[in-house]
XYZ file of C-alpha atoms in Angstrom:
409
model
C 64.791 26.016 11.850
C 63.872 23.964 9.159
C 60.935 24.920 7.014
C 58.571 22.334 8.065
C 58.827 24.037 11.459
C 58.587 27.182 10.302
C 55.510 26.642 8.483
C 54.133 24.981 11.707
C 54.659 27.967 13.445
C 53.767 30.519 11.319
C 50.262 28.623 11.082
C 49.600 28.369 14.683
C 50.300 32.098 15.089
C 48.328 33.057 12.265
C 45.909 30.970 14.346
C 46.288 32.427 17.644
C 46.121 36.243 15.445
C 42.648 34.983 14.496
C 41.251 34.061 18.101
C 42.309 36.905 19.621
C 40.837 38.713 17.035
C 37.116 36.856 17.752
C 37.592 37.263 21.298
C 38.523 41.267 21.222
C 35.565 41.752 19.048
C 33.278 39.334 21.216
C 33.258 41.279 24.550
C 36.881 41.850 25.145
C 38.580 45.347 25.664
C 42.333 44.781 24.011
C 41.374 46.248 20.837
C 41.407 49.842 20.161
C 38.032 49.438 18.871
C 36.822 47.829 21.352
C 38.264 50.289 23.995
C 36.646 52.917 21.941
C 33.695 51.577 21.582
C 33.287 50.417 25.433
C 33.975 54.264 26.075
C 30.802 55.351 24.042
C 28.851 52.410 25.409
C 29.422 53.906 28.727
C 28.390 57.649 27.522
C 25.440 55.907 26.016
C 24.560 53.906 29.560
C 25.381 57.244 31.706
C 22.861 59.280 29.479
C 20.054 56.637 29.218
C 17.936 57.685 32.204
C 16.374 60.866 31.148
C 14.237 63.506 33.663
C 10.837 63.762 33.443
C 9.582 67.349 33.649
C 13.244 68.333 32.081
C 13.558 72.154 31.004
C 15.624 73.804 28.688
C 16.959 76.604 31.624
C 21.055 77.893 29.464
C 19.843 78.890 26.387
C 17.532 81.267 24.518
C 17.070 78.546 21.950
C 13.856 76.368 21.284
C 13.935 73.138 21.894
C 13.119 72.996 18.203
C 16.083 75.063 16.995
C 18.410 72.849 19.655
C 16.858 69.300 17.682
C 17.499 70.498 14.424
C 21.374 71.577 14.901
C 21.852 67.753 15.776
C 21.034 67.051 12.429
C 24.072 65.942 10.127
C 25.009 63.353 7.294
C 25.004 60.209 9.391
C 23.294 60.969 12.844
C 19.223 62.474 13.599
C 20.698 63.762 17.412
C 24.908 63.119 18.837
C 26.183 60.992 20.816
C 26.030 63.363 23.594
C 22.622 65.573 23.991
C 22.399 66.782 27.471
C 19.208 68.612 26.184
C 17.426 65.220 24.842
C 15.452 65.255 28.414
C 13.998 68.761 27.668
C 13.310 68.253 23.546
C 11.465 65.593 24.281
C 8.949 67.116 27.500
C 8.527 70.237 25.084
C 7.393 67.256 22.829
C 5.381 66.470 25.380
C 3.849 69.106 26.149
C 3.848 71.946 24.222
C 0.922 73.649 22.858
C -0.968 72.074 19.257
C -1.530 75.025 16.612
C -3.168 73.166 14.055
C -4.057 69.906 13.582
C -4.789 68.394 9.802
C -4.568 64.531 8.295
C -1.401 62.923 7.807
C 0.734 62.870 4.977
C 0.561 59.994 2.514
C 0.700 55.989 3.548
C -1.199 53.227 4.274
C -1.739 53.865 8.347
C -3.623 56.683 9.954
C -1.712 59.153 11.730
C -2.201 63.664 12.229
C 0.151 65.666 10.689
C 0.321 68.421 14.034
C 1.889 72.015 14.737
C 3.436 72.897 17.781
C 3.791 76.166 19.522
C 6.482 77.604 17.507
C 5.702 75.943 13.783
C 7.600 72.336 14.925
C 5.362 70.077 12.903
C 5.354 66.473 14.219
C 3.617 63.346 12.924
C 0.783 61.626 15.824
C 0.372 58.299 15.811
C -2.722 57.260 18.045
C -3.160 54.415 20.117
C -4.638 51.461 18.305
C -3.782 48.536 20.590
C -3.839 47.668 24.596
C 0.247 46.687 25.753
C -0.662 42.855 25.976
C -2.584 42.526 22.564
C -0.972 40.191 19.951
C -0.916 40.670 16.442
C -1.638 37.201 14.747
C -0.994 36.639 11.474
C 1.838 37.725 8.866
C 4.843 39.423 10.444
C 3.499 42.680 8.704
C 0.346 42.506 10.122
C -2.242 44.860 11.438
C -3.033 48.539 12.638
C 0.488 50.813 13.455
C 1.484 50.710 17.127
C 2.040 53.949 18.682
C 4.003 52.579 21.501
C 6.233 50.564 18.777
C 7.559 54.407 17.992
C 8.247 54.921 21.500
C 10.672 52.157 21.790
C 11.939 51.400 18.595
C 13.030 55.137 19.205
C 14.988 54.201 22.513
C 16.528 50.982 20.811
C 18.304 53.411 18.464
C 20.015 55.279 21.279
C 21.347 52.316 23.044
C 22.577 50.573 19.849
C 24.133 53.916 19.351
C 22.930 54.053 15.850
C 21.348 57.583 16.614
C 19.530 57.333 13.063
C 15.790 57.881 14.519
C 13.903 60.505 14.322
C 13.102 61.464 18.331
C 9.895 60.259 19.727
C 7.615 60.832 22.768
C 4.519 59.152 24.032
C 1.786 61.950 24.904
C -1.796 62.258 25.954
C -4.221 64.550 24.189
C -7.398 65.730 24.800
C -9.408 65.256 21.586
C -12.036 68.171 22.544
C -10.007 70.645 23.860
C -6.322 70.120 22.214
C -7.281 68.951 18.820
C -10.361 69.866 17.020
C -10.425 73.681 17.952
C -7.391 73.558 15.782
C -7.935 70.917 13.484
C -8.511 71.595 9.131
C -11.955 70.673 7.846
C -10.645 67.731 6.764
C -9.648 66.044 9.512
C -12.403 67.749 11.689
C -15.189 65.544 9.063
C -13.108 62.491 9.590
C -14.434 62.908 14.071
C -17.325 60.682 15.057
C -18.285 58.908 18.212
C -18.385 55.878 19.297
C -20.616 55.704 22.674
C -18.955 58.061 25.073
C -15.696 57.882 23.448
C -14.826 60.367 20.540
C -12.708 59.066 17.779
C -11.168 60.060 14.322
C -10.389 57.778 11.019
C -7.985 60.711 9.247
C -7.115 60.150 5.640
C -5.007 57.284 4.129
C -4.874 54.689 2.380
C -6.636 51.838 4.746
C -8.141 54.781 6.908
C -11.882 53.695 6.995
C -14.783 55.234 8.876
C -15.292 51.686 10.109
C -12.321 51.434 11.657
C -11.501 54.814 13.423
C -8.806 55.234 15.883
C -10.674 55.848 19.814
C -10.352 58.020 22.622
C -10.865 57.039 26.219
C -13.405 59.548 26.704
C -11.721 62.397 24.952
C -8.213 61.493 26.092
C -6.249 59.731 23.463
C -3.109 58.387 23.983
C -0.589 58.548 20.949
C 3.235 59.228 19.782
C 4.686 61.887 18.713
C 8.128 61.953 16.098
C 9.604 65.128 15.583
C 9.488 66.098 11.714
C 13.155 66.492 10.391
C 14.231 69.751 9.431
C 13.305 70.689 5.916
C 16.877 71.755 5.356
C 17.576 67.886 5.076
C 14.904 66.810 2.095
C 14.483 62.951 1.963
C 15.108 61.180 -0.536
C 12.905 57.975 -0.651
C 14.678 54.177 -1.974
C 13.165 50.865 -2.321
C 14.742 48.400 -0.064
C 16.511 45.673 -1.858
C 15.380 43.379 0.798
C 11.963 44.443 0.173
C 8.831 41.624 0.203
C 6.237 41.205 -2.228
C 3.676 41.510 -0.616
C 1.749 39.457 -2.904
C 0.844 35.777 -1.671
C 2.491 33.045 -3.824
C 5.095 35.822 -5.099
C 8.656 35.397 -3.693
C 11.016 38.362 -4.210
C 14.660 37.563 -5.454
C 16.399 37.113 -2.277
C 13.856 34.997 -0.859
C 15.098 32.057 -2.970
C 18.321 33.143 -4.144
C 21.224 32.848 -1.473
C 23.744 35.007 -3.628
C 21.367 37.814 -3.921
C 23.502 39.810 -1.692
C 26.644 39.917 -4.677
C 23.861 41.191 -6.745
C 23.017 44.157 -4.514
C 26.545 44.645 -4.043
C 26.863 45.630 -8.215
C 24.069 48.214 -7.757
C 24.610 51.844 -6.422
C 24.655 52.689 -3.552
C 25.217 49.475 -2.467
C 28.609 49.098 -4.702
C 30.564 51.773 -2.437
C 30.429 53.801 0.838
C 28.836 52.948 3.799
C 25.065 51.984 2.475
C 25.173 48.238 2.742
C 26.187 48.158 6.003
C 23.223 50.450 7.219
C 21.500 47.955 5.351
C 22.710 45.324 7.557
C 22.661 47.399 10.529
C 18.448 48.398 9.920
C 18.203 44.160 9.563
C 19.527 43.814 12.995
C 17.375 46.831 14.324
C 14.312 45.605 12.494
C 14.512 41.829 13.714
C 14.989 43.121 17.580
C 11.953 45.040 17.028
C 9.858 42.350 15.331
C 9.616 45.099 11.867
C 9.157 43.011 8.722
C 7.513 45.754 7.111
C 10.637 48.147 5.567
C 9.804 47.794 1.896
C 11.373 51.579 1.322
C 13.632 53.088 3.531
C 14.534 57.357 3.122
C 18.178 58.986 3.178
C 19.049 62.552 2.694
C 18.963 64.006 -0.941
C 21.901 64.285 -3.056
C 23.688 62.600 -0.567
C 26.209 60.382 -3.131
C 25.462 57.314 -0.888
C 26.883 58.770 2.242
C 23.669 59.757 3.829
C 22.809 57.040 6.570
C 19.778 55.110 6.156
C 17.021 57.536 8.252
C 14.929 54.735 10.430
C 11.235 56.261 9.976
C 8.457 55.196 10.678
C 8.779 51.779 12.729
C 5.121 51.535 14.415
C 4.996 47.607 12.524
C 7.257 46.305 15.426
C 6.520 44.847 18.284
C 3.512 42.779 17.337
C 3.675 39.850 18.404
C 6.366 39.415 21.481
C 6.533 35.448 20.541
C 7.516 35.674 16.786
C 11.066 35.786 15.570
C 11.080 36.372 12.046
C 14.106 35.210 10.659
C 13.551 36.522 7.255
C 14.323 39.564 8.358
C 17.833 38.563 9.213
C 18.440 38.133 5.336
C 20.936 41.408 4.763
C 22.757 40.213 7.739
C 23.016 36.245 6.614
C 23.242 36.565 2.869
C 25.932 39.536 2.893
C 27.474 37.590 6.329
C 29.171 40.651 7.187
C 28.705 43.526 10.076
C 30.347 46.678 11.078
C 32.342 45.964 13.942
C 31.382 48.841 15.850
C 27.715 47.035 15.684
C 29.523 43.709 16.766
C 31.127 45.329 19.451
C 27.991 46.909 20.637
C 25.714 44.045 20.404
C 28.158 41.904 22.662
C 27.712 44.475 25.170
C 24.312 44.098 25.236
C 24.160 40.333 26.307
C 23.394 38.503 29.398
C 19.748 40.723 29.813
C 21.940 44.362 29.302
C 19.691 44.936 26.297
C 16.266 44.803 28.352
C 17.648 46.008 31.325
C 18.408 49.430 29.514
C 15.187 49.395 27.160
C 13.725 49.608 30.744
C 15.900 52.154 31.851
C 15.372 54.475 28.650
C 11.231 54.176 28.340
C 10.636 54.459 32.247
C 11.317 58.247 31.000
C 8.064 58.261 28.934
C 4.619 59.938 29.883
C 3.357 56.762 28.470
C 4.947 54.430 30.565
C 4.885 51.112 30.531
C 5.661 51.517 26.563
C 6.302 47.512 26.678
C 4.928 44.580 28.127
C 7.390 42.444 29.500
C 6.901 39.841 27.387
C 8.676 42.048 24.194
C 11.513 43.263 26.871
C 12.004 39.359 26.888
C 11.758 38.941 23.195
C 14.796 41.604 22.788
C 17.321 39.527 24.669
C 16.144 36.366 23.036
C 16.284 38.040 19.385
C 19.447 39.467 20.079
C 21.344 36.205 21.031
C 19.769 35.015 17.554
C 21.608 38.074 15.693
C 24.944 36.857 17.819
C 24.753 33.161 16.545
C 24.408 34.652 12.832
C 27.461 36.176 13.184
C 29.393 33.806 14.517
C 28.354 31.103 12.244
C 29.688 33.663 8.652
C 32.847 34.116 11.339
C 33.496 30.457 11.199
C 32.378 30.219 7.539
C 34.161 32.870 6.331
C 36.372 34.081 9.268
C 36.352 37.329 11.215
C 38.575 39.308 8.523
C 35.898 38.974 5.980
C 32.759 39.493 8.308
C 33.809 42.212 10.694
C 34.407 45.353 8.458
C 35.751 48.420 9.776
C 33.697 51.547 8.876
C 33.391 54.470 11.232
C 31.824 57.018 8.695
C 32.008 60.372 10.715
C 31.076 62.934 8.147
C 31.030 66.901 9.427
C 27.861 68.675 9.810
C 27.466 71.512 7.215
């Protein structure tokens, strides 16, 4: 064959090497990653549906002790938890031992006990399902419900890097205040027949207290992490000013990302792409708001990127904030096990299981439909992002390979 022909050839099955290579990593199954990853897409849709009322009935342990043995390097709970169902009704529904203000930040929120010393941060209702936040994508009160979800989102994107959440009702009167510290208790006032509480923080204002129907408040709850796994906290690189008129670097700067990629942790391990990964997370759930993000301590960069505290999502169902995207379109590359995943959630599979997962919760519906909407339609967005660095770049240099499994201690 003469070498004209050869090089023909050799071209078109380089080509045909890179198409099959888009099209196992774009919904197909021929891969052994995507095989793998369909398997644990199908553990993740078998466990999604979780039992309300669910008890903890083959072991002596707490539903406390059984949460914090999930715990390791790169996941909050495993891929499999049989006992989720049960954690989170004890969650629920277990007794309050003390009640005092949160710790610090900007938004209110009660630091709570539970029966059996599980401390767990409350987040109370600020908003009705169908109110929209107007304004900058960062824009007013937490939303309790935002917790809820953003907490399901995390199990079917199998990231498993959220601290677990529950929607519960409390009774102010009877639940609260007969345990709560001085300090909270002087932060309680009414407002007509409705008793209501303005905590401590740093926009907490008597003006603007948090209210009770009656003396039922509805609220989340996110189970604290164990203090055997200290947080460490990080700016994010893709942080915003905050300041109007004042862009930060990579608001202007395209190459910003080669930049980040000089600086630890962001040089080596698997940092960068949790980066990427919270990006994709945060822009499904509407979160412009990550200007710090927490890992474990002395973690050398291995530690995943924790996803706390995401009650700034969810605001405004017709939004799509692009900027958010920038991690994901600036560094133009993804873990493929987050490719493969995200394909699987197309054609309406990502709603249909975010309805599926928060039917579970005593504070159903968590989401008006509108935002169930909004999830598909963000999540063809992330899809097109990719695909346009595959064609820029190709899928070699986009889709990168990093299953980080590290043991628990």
């Amino acid at each position: 064959m003469k070498l004209k022909q050869r090089m023909v050839v050799l071209c078109a099955v380089l080509l045909l090497l890179g198409l099959a290579k888009i099209f196992l990593l774009d919904g197909g199954e021929g891969s052994a990653a995507s095989r793998r990853d369909l398997r644990a897409f199908r553990k993740m849709e078998a466990g999604l549906s979780l039992s309300r009322g669910a008890r903890l009935t083959h072991t002596l342990q707490s539903p406390w002790e059984i949460a914090s043995q999930w715990v390791g390097p790169r996941e909050v709970y495993p891929e499999e938890t049989p006992e989720l169902a049960a954690v989170l009704t004890s969650l629920s529904t277990a007794r309050i031992e003390r009640a005092d203000v949160g710790y610090k930040g900007t938004q209110l929120k009660a630091l709570l006990v539970l029966d059996g010393g599980q401390k767990v941060v409350f987040k109370p209702k600020r908003y009705n399902r169908d109110y929209v936040v107007e304004g900058e994508p960062y824009a007013g009160y937490d939303r309790h419900n935002a917790e809820v979800a953003a907490f399901h989102l995390d199990r079917i994107l199998g990231f498993r890097r959220a601290p677990l959440v529950v929607g519960r009702y409390v009774n102010l009167r009877t639940e609260i205040k007969p345990v709560a510290t001085d300090q909270l208790l002087s932060t309680f006032l009414m407002q007509g027949n409705n008793t209501c509480f303005y905590g401590k923080c740093y926009y907490c204002r008597e003006s603007e207290p948090a209210c009770a129907e009656g003396e039922i408040m509805e609220g989340s709850l996110t189970l604290w992490l164990p203090d055997v796994w200290p947080l460490q906290k990080h700016r994010h690189p893709w942080g915003r000013t905050y300041r109007e008129g004042k862009l930060a670097r990579w608001e202007y700067d395209e190459s910003y990302c080669e930049a980040v990629k000089k600086m630890p942790p962001y040089d080596a391990g698997p940092r960068l792409l949790d980066v990427i990964d919270t990006a994709i997370f945060d822009y499904l759930i509407g979160n412009a708001d990550r200007h710090h993000y927490e890992s474990f301590q002395d973690d050398g960069g291995a530690s995943m990127l924790i996803l706390l505290d995401n009650a700034k999502s969810f605001g405004n169902a017709a939004l799509d904030e692009r900027s958010i995207l920038a991690p994901l379109y600036q560094c133009c590359m993804v873990r493929v096990s987050t490719w493969n995943r995200l394909n699987l959630l197309r054609s309406g599979a990502l709603s249909s299981a975010m309805r599926q997962a928060l039917a579970f919760d005593p504070i159903h519906p968590v989401l008006a439909e509108p935002h169930l909407a909004a999830l598909d339609r963000r999540l063809s967005g992330v899809i097109a992002t990719v695909k346009q660095c595959m064609e820029a770049q190709g899928p070699d240099n986009t889709l990168i390979e990093d299953r980080m499994n590290l043991p628990h201690p």
